[in-house]
mmCIF file of C-alpha atoms in Angstrom:
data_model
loop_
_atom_site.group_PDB
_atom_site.id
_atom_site.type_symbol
_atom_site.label_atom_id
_atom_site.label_comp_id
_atom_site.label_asym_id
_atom_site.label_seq_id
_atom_site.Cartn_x
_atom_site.Cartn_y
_atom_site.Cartn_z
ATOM 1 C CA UNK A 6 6.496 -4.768 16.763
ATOM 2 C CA UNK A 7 6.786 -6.481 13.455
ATOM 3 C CA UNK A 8 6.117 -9.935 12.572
ATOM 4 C CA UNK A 9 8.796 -10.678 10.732
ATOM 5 C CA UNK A 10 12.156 -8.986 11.796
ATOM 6 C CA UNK A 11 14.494 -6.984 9.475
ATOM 7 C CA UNK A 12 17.765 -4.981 10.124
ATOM 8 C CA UNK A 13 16.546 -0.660 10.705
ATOM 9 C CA UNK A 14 19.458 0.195 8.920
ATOM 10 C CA UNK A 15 22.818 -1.378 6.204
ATOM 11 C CA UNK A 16 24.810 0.351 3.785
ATOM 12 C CA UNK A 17 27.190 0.273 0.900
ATOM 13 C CA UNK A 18 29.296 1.441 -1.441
ATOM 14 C CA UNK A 19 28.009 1.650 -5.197
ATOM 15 C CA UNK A 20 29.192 -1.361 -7.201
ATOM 16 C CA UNK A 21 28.767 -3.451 -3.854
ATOM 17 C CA UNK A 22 26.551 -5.956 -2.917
ATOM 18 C CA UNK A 23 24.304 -5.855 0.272
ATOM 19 C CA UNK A 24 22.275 -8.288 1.576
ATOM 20 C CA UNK A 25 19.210 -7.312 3.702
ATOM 21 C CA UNK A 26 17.575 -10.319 6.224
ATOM 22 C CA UNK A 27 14.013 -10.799 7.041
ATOM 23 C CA UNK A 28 13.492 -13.057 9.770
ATOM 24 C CA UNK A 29 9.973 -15.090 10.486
ATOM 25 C CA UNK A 30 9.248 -18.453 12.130
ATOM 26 C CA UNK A 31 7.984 -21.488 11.010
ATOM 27 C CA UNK A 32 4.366 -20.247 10.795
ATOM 28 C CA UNK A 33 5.366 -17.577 7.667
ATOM 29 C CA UNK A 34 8.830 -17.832 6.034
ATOM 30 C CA UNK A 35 9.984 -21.218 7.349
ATOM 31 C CA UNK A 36 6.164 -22.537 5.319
ATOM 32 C CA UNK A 37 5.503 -20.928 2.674
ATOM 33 C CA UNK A 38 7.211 -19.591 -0.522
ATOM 34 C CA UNK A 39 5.625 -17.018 -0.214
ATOM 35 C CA UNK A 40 7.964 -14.111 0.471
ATOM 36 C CA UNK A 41 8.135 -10.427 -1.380
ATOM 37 C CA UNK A 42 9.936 -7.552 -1.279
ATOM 38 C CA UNK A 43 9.201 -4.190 -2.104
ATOM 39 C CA UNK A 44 11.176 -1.030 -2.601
ATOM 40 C CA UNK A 45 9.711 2.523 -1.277
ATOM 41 C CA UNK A 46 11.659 5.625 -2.112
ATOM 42 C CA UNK A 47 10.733 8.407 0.002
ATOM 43 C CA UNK A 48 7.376 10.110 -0.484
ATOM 44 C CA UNK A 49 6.621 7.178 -3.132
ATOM 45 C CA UNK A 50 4.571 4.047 -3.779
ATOM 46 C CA UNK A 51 6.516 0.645 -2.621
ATOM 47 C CA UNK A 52 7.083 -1.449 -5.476
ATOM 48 C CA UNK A 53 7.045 -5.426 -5.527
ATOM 49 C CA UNK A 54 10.803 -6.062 -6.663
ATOM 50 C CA UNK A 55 10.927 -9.982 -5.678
ATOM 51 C CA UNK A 56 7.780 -12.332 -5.273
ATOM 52 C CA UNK A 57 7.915 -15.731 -4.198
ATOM 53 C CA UNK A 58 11.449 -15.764 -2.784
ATOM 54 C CA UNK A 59 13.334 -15.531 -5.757
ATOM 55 C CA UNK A 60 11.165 -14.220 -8.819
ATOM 56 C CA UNK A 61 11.400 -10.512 -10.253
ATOM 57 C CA UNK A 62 8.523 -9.050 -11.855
ATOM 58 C CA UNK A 63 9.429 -7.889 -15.554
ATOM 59 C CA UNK A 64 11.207 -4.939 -15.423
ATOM 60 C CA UNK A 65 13.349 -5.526 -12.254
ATOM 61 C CA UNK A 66 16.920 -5.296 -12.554
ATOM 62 C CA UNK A 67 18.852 -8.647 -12.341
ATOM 63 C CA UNK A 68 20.799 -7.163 -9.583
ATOM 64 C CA UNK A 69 18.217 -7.521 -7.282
ATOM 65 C CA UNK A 70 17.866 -11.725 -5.752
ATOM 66 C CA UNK A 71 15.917 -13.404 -3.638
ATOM 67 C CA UNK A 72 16.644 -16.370 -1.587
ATOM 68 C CA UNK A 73 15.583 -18.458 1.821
ATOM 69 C CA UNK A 74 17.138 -20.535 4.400
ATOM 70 C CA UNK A 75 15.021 -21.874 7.043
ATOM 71 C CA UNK A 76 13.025 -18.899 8.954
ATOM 72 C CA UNK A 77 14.933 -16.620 7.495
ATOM 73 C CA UNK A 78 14.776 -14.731 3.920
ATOM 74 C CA UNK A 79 17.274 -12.478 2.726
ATOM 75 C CA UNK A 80 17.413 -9.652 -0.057
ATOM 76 C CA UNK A 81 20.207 -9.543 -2.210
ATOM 77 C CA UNK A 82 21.246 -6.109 -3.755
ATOM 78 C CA UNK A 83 24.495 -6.577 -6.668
ATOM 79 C CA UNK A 84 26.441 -3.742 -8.124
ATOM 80 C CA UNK A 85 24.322 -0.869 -5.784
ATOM 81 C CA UNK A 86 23.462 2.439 -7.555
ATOM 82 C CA UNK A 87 22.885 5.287 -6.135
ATOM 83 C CA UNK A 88 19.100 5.016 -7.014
ATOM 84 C CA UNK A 89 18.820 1.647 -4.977
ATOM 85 C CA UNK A 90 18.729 4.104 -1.828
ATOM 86 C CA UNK A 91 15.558 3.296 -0.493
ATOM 87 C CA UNK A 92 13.631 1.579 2.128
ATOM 88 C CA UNK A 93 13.282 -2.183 2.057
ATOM 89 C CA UNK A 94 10.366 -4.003 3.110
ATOM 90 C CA UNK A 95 9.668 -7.857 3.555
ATOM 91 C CA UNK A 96 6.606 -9.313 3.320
ATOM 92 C CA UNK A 97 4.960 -13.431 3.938
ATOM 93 C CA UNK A 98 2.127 -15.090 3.896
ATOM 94 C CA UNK A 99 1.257 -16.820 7.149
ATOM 95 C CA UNK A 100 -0.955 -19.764 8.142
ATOM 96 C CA UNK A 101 -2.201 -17.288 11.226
ATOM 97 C CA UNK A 102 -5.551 -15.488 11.285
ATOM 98 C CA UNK A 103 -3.127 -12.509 9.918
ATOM 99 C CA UNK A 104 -2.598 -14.350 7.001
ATOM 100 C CA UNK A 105 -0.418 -11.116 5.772
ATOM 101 C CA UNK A 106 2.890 -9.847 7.455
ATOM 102 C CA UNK A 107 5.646 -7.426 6.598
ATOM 103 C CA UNK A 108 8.926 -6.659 8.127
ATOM 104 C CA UNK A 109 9.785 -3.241 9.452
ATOM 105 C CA UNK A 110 11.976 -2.043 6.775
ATOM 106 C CA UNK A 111 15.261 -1.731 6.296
ATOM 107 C CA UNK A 112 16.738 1.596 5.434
ATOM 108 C CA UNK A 113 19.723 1.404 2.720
ATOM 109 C CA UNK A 114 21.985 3.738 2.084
ATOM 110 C CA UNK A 115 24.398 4.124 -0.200
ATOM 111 C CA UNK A 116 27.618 5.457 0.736
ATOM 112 C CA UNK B 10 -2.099 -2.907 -16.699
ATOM 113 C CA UNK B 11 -4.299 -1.897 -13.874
ATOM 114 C CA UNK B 12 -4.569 0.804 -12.139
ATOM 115 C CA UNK B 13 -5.975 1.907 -8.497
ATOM 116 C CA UNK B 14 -6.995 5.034 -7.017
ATOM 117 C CA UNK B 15 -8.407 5.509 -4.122
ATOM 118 C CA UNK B 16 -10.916 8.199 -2.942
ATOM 119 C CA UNK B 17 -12.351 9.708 0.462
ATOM 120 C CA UNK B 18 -11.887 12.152 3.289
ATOM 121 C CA UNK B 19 -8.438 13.259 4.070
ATOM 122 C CA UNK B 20 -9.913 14.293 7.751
ATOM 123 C CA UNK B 21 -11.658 11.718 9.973
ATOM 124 C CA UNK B 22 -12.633 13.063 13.517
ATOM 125 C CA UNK B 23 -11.478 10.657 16.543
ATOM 126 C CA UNK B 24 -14.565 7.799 17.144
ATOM 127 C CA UNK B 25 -15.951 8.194 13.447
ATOM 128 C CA UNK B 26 -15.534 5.769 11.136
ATOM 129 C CA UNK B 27 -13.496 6.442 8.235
ATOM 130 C CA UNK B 28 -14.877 5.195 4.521
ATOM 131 C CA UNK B 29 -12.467 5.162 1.879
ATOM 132 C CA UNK B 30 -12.799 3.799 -1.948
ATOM 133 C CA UNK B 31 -10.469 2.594 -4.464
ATOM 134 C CA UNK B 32 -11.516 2.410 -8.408
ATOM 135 C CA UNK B 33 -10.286 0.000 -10.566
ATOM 136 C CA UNK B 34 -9.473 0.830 -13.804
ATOM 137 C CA UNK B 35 -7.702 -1.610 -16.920
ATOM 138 C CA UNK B 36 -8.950 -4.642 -15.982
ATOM 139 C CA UNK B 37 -12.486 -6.189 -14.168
ATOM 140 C CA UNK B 38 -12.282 -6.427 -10.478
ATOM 141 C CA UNK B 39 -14.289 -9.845 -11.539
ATOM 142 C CA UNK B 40 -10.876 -11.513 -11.916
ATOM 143 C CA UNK B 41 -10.267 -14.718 -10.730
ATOM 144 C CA UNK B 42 -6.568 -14.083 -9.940
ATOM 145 C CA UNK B 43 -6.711 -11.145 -7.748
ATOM 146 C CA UNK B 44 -7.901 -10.653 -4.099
ATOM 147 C CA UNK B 45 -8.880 -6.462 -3.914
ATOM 148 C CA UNK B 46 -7.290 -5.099 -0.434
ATOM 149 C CA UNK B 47 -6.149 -1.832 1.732
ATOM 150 C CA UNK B 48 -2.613 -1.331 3.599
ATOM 151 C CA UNK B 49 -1.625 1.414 5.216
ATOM 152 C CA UNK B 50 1.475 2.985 6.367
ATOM 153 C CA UNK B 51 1.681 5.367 9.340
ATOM 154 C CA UNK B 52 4.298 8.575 9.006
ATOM 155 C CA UNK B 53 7.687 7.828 9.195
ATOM 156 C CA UNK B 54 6.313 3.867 10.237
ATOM 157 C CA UNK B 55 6.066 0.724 8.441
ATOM 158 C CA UNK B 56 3.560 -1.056 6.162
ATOM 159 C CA UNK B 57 0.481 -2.910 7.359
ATOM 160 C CA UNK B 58 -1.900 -5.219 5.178
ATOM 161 C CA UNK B 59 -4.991 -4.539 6.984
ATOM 162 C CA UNK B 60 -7.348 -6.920 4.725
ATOM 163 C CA UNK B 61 -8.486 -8.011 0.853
ATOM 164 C CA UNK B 62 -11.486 -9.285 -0.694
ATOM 165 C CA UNK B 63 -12.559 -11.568 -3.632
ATOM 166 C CA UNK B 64 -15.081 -9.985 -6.156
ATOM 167 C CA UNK B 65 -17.344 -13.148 -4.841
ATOM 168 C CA UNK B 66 -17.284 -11.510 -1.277
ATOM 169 C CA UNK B 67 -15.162 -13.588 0.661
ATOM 170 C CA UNK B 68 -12.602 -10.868 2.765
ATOM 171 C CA UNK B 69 -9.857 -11.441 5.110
ATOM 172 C CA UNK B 70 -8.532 -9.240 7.868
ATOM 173 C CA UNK B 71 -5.404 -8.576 9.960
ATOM 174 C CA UNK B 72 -6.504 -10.500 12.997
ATOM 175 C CA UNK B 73 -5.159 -6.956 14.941
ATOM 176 C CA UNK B 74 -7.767 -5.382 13.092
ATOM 177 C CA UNK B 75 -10.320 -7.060 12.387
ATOM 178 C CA UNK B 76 -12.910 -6.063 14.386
ATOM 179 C CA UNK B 77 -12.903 -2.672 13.299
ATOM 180 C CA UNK B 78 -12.921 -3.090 9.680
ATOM 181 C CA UNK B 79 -15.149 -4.142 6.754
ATOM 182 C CA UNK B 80 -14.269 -4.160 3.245
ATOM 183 C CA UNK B 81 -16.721 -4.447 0.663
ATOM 184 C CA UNK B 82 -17.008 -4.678 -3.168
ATOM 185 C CA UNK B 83 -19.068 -3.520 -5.959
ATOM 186 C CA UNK B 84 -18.611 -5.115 -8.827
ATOM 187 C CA UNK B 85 -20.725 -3.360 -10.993
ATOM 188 C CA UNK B 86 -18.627 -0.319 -10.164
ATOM 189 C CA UNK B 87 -15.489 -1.823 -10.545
ATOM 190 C CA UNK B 88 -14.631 -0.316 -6.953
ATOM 191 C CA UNK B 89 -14.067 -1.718 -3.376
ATOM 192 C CA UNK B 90 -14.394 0.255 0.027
ATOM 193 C CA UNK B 91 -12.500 -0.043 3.369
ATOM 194 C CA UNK B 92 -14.369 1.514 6.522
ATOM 195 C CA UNK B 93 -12.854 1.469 10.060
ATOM 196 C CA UNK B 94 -14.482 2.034 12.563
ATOM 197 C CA UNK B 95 -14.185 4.157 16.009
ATOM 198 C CA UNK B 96 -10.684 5.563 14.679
ATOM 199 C CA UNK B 97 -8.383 7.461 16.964
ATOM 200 C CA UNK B 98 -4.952 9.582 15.953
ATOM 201 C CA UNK B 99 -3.384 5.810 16.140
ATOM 202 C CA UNK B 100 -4.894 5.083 12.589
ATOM 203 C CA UNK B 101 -3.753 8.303 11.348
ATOM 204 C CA UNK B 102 -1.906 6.940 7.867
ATOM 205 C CA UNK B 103 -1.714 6.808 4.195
ATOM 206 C CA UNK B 104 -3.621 4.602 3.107
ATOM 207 C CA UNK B 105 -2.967 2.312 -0.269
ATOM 208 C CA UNK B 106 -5.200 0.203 -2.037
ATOM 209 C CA UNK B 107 -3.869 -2.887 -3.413
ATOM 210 C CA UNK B 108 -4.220 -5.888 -5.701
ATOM 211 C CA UNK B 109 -3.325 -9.156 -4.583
ATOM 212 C CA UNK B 110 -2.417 -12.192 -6.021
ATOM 213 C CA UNK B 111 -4.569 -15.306 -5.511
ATOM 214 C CA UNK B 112 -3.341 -18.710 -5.444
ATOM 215 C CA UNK B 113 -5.548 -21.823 -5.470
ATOM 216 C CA UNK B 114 -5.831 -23.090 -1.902
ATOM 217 C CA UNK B 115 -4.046 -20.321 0.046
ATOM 218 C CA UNK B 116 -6.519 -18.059 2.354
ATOM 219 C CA UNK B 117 -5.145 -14.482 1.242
ATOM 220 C CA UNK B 118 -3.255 -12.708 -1.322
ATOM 221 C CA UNK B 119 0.474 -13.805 -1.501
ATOM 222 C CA UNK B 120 2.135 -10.755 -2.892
ATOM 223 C CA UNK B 121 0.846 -7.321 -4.130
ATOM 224 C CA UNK B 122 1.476 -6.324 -7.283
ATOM 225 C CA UNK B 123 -0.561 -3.064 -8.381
ATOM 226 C CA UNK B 124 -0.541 -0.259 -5.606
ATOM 227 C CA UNK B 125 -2.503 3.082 -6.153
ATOM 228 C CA UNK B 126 -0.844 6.239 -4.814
ATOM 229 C CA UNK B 127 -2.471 6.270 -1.745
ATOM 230 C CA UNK B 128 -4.265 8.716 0.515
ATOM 231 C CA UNK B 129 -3.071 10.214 3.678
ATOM 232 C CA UNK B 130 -6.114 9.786 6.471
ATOM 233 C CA UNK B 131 -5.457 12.096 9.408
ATOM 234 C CA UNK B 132 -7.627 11.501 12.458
ATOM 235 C CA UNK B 133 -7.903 14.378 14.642
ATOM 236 C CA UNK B 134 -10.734 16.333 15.970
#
């Protein structure tokens, strides 16, 4: 079981928006800004497409946001493509002697 | 830019320890800003940070883990090393070595930015 808890699966439509959910407590998420996300297409290397909560690395498409309420972080995909299919994974820092945890993933696909 | 690769056996029998290595390559592993770390990712499973290390030798581990692991670093290599110990089919994974960001104050890396393109381990006998 995961630390921090993410839908398996969502999906959409190109030219929607989706927005995936990573939920921790107050020992990770709820703490710290400290929350990525990273993008893994299958067979392929994840890649860090949001850093603390709402930063993109250079490079990243504007259509990908970050943001954070409480426990709970959420991944906001604008205007899906086709190539957005991919999993989803969450990631925080935590003040426990795991100081590292990731969500289970989220599968999207796009319709 | 940097960039990661790691090296090792792709077959580890069940109660061995398995040794991997990842080089680093554009930029010193003497950096200030990075913590040098392993995650791995089980077939068909999710991603798990298993530990980093700071060129000065300071390393922390997935509390889960931890007392099967060491990571080490050489800095006159440029290169850092994972070993686990008494594996079984469980830690069967690929295995990715990472860089992590380092922020003043905070015990760990906070994201990971650079990824090499990691190395399937299979554990069997």
């Amino acid at each position: 079981q995961s630390a921090l808890t993410q839908p398996a699966s969502v999906s959409g439509s190109p030219g929607q928006s989706i927005t995936i959910s990573c939920t921790g407590t107050s020992s990770d998420v709820g703490d710290y800004n400290y929350v990525s996300w990273y993008q893994q297409h299958p067979g392929k290397v994840p890649k860090l497409m949001i850093y603390d909560v709402n930063n993109r690395p250079s490079g990243i498409s504007n259509r990908f946001s970050g943001s954070k309420s409480g426990n709970t972080a959420s991944l906001t995909i604008s205007g899906l493509q086709a190539e957005d299919e991919a999993d989803y994974y969450c990631s925080s820092y935590t003040i426990s002697s795991t100081y590292v945890v990731f969500g289970g993933g989220t599968k999207l696909t796009v319709l | 830019q940097l960039q990661l690769q790691e090296s090792g056996p792709g077959l580890v029998k069940p109660s061995e320890t398995l040794s991997l290595t990842c080089t680093v390559s554009g930029g010193s592993i003497r950096s200030s800003s990075y913590y040098w770390g392993w995650i791995r990712q089980p077939p068909g499973k999710g991603l798990e940070w298993i530990g980093s290390i700071y060129y000065s030798g300071t390393s922390y581990y997935n509390a889960s883990l931890k007392s099967r692991v060491t990571i080490s670093i050489d800095t006159s290599k440029n290169e850092f090393s994972l070993n686990v110990s008494s594996v079984t089919a469980a830690d069967t994974a690929v295995f990715y070595c990472v860089s992590g960001r380092r922020e003043p104050g905070i015990r760990g890396p906070t994201l990971f930015d650079y990824w090499g393109q990691g190395t399937l381990v299979t554990v069997s006998s």
